[in-house]
Every structure is written in C-alpha cells, then in structure tokens.
PDB file of C-alpha atoms in Angstrom:
ATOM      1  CA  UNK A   1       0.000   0.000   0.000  1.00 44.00           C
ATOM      2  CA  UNK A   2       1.357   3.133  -0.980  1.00 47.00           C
ATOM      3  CA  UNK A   3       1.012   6.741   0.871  1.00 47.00           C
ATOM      4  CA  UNK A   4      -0.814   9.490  -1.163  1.00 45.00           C
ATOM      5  CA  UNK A   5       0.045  12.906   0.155  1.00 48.00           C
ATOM      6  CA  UNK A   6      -3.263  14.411  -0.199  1.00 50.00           C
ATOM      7  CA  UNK A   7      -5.319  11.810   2.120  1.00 46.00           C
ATOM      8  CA  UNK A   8      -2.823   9.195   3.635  1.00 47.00           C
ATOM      9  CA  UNK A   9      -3.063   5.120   4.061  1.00 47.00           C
ATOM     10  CA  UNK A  10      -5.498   4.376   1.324  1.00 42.00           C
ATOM     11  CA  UNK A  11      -4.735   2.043  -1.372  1.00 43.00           C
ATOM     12  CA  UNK A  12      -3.748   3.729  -4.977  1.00 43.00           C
ATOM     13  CA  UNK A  13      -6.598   1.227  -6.415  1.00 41.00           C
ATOM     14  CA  UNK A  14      -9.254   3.282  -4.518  1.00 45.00           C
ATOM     15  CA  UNK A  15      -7.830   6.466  -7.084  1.00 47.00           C
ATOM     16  CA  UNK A  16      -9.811   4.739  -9.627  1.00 50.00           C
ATOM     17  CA  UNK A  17     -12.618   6.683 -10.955  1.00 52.00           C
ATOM     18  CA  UNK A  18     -11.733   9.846  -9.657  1.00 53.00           C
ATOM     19  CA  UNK A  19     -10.256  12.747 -11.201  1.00 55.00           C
ATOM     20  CA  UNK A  20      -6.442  12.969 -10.701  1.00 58.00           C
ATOM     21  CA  UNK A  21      -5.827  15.082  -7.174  1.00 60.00           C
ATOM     22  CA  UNK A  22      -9.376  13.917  -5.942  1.00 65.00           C
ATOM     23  CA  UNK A  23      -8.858  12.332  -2.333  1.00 73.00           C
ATOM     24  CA  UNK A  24     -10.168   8.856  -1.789  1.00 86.00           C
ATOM     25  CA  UNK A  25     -13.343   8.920  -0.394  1.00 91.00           C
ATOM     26  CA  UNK A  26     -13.773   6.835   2.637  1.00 94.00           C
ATOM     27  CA  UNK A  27     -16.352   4.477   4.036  1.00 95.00           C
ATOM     28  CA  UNK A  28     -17.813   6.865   6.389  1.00 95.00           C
ATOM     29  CA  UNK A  29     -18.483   9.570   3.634  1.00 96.00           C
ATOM     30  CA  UNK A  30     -20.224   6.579   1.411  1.00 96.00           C
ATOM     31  CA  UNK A  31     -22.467   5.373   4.180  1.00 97.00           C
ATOM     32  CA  UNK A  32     -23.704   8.785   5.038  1.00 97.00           C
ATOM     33  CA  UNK A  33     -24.282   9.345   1.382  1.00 97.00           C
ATOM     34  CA  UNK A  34     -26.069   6.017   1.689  1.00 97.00           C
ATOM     35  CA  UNK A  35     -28.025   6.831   4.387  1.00 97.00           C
ATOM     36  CA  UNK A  36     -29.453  10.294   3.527  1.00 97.00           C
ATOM     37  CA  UNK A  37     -30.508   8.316   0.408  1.00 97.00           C
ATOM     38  CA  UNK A  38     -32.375   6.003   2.145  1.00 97.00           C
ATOM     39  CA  UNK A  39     -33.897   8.862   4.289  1.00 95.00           C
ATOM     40  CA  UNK A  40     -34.679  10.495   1.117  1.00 95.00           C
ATOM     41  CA  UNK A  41     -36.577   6.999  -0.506  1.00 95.00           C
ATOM     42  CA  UNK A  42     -38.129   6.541   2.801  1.00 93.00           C
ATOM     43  CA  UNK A  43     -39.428  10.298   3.074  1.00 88.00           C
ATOM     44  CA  UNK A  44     -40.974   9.550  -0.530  1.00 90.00           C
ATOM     45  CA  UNK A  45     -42.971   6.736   0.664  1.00 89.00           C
ATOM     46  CA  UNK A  46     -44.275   8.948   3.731  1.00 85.00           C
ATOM     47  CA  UNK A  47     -45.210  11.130   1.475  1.00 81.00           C
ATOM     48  CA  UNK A  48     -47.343   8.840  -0.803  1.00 83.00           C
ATOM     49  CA  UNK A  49     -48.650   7.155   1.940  1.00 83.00           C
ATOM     50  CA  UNK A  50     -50.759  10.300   2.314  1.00 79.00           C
ATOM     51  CA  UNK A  51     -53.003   8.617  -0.471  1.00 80.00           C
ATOM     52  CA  UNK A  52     -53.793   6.055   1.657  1.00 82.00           C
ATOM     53  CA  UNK A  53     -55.352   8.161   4.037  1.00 82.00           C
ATOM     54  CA  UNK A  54     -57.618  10.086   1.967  1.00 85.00           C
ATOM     55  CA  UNK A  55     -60.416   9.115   3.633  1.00 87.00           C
ATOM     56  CA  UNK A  56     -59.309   9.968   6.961  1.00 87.00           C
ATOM     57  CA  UNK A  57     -57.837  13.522   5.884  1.00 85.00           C
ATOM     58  CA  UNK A  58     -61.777  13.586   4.510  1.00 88.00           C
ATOM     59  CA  UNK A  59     -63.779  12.686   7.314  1.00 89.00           C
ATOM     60  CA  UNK A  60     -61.198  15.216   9.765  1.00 88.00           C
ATOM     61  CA  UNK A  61     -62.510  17.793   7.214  1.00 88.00           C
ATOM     62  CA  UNK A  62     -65.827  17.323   6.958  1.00 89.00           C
ATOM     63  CA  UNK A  63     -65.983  17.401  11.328  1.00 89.00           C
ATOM     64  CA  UNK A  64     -64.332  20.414  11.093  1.00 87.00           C
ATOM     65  CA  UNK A  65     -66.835  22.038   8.178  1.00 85.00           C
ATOM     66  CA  UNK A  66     -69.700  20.793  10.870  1.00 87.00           C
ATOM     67  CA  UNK A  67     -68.201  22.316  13.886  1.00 87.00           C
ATOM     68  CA  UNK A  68     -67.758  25.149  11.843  1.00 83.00           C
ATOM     69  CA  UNK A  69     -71.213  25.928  10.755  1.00 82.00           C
ATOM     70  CA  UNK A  70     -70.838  23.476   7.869  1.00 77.00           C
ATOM     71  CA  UNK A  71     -70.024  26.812   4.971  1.00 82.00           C
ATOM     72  CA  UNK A  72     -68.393  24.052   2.709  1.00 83.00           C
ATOM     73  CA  UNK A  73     -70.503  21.423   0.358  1.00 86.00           C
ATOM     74  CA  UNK A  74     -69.313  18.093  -0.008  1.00 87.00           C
ATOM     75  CA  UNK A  75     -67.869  18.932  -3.402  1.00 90.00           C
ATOM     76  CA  UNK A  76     -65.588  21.604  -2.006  1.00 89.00           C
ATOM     77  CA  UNK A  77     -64.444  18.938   0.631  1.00 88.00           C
ATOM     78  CA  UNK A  78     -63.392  16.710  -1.913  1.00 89.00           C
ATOM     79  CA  UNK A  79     -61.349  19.454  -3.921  1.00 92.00           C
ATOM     80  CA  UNK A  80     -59.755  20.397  -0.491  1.00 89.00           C
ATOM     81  CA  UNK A  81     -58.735  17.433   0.036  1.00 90.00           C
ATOM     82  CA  UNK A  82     -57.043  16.454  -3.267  1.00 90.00           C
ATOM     83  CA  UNK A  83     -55.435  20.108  -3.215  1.00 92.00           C
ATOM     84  CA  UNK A  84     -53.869  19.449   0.164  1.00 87.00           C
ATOM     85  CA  UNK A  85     -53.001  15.744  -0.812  1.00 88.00           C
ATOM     86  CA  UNK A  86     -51.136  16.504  -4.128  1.00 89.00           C
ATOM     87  CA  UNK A  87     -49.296  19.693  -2.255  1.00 90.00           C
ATOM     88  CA  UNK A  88     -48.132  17.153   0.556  1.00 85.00           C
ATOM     89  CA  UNK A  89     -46.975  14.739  -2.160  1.00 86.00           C
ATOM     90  CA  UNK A  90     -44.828  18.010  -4.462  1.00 89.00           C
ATOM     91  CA  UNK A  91     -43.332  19.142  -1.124  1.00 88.00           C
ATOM     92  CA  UNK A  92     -42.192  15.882  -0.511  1.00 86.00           C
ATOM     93  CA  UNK A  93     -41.002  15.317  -4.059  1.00 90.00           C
ATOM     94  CA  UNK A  94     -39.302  19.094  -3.871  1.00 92.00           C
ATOM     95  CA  UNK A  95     -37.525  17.943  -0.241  1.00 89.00           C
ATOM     96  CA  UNK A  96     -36.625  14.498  -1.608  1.00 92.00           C
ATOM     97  CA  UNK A  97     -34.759  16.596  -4.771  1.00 95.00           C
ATOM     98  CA  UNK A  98     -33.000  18.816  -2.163  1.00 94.00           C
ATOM     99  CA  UNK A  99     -32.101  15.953  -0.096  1.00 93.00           C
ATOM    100  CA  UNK A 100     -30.075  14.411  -3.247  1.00 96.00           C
ATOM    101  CA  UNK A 101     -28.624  17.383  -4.331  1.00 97.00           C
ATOM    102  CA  UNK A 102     -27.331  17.697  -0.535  1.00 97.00           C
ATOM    103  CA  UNK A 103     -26.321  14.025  -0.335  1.00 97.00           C
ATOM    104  CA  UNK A 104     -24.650  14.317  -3.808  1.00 97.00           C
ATOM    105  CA  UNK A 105     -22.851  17.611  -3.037  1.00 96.00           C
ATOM    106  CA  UNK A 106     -21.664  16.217   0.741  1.00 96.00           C
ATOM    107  CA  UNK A 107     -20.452  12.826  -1.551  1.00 95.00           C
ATOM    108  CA  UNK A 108     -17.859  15.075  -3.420  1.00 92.00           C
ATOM    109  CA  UNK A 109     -16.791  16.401  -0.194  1.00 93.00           C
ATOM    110  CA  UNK A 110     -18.270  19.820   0.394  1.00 94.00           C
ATOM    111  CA  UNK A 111     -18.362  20.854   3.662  1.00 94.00           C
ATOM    112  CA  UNK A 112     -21.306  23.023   3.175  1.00 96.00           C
ATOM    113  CA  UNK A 113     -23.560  19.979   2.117  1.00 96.00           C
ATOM    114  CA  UNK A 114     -23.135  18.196   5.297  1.00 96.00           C
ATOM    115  CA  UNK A 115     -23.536  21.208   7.437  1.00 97.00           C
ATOM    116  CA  UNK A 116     -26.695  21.659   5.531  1.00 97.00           C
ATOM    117  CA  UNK A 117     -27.804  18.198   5.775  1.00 97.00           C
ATOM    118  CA  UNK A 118     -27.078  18.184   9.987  1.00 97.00           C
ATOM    119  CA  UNK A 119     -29.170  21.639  10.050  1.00 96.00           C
ATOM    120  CA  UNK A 120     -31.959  19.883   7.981  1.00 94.00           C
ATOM    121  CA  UNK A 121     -31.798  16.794   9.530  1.00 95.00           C
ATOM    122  CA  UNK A 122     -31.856  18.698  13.639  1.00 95.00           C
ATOM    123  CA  UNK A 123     -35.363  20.296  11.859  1.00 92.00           C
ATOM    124  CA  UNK A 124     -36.513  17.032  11.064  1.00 91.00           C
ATOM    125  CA  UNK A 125     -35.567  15.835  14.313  1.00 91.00           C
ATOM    126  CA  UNK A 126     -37.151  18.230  16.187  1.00 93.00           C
ATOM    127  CA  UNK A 127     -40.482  18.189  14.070  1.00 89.00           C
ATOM    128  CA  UNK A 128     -40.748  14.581  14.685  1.00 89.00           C
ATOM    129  CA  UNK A 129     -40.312  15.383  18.458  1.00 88.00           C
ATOM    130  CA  UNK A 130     -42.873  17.644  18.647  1.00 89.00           C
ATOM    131  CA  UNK A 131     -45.839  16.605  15.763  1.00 82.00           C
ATOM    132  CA  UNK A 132     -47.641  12.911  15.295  1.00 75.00           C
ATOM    133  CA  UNK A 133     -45.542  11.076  13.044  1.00 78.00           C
ATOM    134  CA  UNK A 134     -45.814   7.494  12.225  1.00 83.00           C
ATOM    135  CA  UNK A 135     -43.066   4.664  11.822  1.00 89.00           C
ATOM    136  CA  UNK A 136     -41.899   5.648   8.256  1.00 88.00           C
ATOM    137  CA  UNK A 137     -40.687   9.112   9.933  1.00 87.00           C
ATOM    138  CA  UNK A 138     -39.193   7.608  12.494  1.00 92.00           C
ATOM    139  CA  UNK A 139     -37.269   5.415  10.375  1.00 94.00           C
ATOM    140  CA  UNK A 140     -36.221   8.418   7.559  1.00 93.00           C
ATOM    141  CA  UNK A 141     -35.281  10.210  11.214  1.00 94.00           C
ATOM    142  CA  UNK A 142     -32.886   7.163  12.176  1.00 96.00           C
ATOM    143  CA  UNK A 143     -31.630   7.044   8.271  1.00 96.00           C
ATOM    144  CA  UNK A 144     -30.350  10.784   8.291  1.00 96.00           C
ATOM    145  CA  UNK A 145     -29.363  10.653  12.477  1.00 97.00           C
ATOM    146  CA  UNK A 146     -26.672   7.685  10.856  1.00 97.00           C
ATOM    147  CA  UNK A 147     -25.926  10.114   7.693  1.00 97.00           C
ATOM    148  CA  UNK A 148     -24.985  13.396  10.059  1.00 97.00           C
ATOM    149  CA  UNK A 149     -22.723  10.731  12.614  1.00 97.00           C
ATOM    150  CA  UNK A 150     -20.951   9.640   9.922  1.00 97.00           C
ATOM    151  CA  UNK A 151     -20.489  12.204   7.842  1.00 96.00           C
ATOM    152  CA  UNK A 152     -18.620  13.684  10.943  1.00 96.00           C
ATOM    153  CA  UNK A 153     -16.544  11.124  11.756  1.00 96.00           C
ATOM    154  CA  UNK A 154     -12.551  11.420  11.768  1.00 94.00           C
ATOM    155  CA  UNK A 155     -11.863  10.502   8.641  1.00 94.00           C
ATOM    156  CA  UNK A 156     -14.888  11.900   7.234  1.00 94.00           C
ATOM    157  CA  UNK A 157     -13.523  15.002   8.630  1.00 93.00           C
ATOM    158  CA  UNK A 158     -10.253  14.303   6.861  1.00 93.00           C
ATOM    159  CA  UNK A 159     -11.961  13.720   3.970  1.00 94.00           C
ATOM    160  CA  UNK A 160     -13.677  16.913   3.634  1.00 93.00           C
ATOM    161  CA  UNK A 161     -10.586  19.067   4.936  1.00 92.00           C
ATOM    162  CA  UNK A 162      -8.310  17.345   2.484  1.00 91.00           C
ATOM    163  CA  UNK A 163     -11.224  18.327  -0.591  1.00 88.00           C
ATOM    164  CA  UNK A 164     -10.922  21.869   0.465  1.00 86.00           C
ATOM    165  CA  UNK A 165      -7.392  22.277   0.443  1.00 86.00           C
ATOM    166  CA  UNK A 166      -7.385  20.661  -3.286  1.00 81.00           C
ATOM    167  CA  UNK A 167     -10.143  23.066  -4.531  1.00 68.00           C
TER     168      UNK A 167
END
C-alpha cells in the first residue's frame, strides 16, 4: 500500500474513478451518502402514503366544516382534500430533490452539504419530536441521524478538509 500525500493510508486502487488530485473517499463519507438516500426513498414513501389516508384527511374535514357551521358542500371537501393531498406529495417530491442534491454535493466532499444536511436533519428531528408522526418518519429520522454521525466522523472530517485544500 502506498502513501498518497493528499489523504494518507489508502490504497492507490481506490484512485480509480476519480479525477487525478481527488482524495479517496472513505467508508464513512459513502455510508452517510447512503443513508441520507435512504432517508430520502423513505421520506418519498411517507409522502405517498398520504393517499392512503384520503379518507381519513376527509372525514377530519368534513368534522371540522360541521363544527364550523358546515359553509363548505361536499364537493368543495373533496377538492380540499385532493389540493392538500397533491401539495403534501410536491413538497415531498421538492424535499426528496433537495435531499439528493445535498447528499450528492456532501459525496464530493463539500463541507457546506453536510452542514446543511445536519441543520436539515436537527429540523426534522425536532419536528418529529414535537408533531404525530408514524413509523416511516421515524425510520427516515434514524436514516439521516446515521448520515450526520458519519459524515462527521474522523476521517470523514479528513476527507472533507483534504477536498478543500485541493479546490
């Protein structure tokens, strides 16, 4: 095994597929890229789940419209609740597209990407903590908790200190 001097005590056969200068990207950095995907695939399922419970999301509507002095026809329910169930599903298709730009960005080493990814995943952390969730967010919680402690272990942090120096 030889000695590179930009990220020492990886193999020269790891050099392959990167471009020449490129640090080898360690194990660490891959399963945190790994597991904010699998946070992001998991937060796509939560958020078509929400068509299973359309008639749940109808029926809290329609108790609502009664308590409320009923001002909404049954029609009007129904177009609520298809509004509100396609915006769920494009926010969660917007957040998923974030998520992989993040994951992609923190893959080539930018420091910026995992900060942003720790900050997003604390928020998700916290809304978890606080709201109803079900398993599936718990799980896509436990997925990006494994991204952020990896993505900041030692030689992830060498990792993304040695990218910086070569950009």
């Amino acid at each position: 095994m030889t000695e590179s001097p930009n990220y020492p005590n990886y193999p020269e056969s790891a050099s392959a597929g990167r471009p020449p200068g490129a640090p080898a990207r360690p194990s660490t950095v891959e399963g945190a890229f790994w597991a904010f995907i699998a946070s992001t695939v998991i937060g796509l399922v939560g958020g078509l789940l929400i068509f299973g419970n359309r008639d749940a999301i109808a029926d809290a509507l329609r108790n609502s419209n009664r308590q409320n002095g009923g001002g909404l026809t049954e029609t009007q329910i129904d177009q609520a609740v298809n509004i509100a169930m396609i915006t769920a599903v494009v926010i969660a298709v917007i957040i998923a597209a974030l998520y992989l730009l993040f994951a992609f960005k923190l893959r080539a080493g930018r420091n910026w990407a995992r900060i942003v990814l720790t900050v997003l995943t604390a928020l998700q952390l916290i809304s978890l903590l606080v709201g109803q969730s079900t398993i599936v967010g718990y799980v896509g919680v436990v997925a990006a908790v494994v991204g952020v402690v990896l993505s900041f272990m030692a030689p992830s942090n060498a990792y993304f200190a040695t990218a910086k120096t070569i950009r």
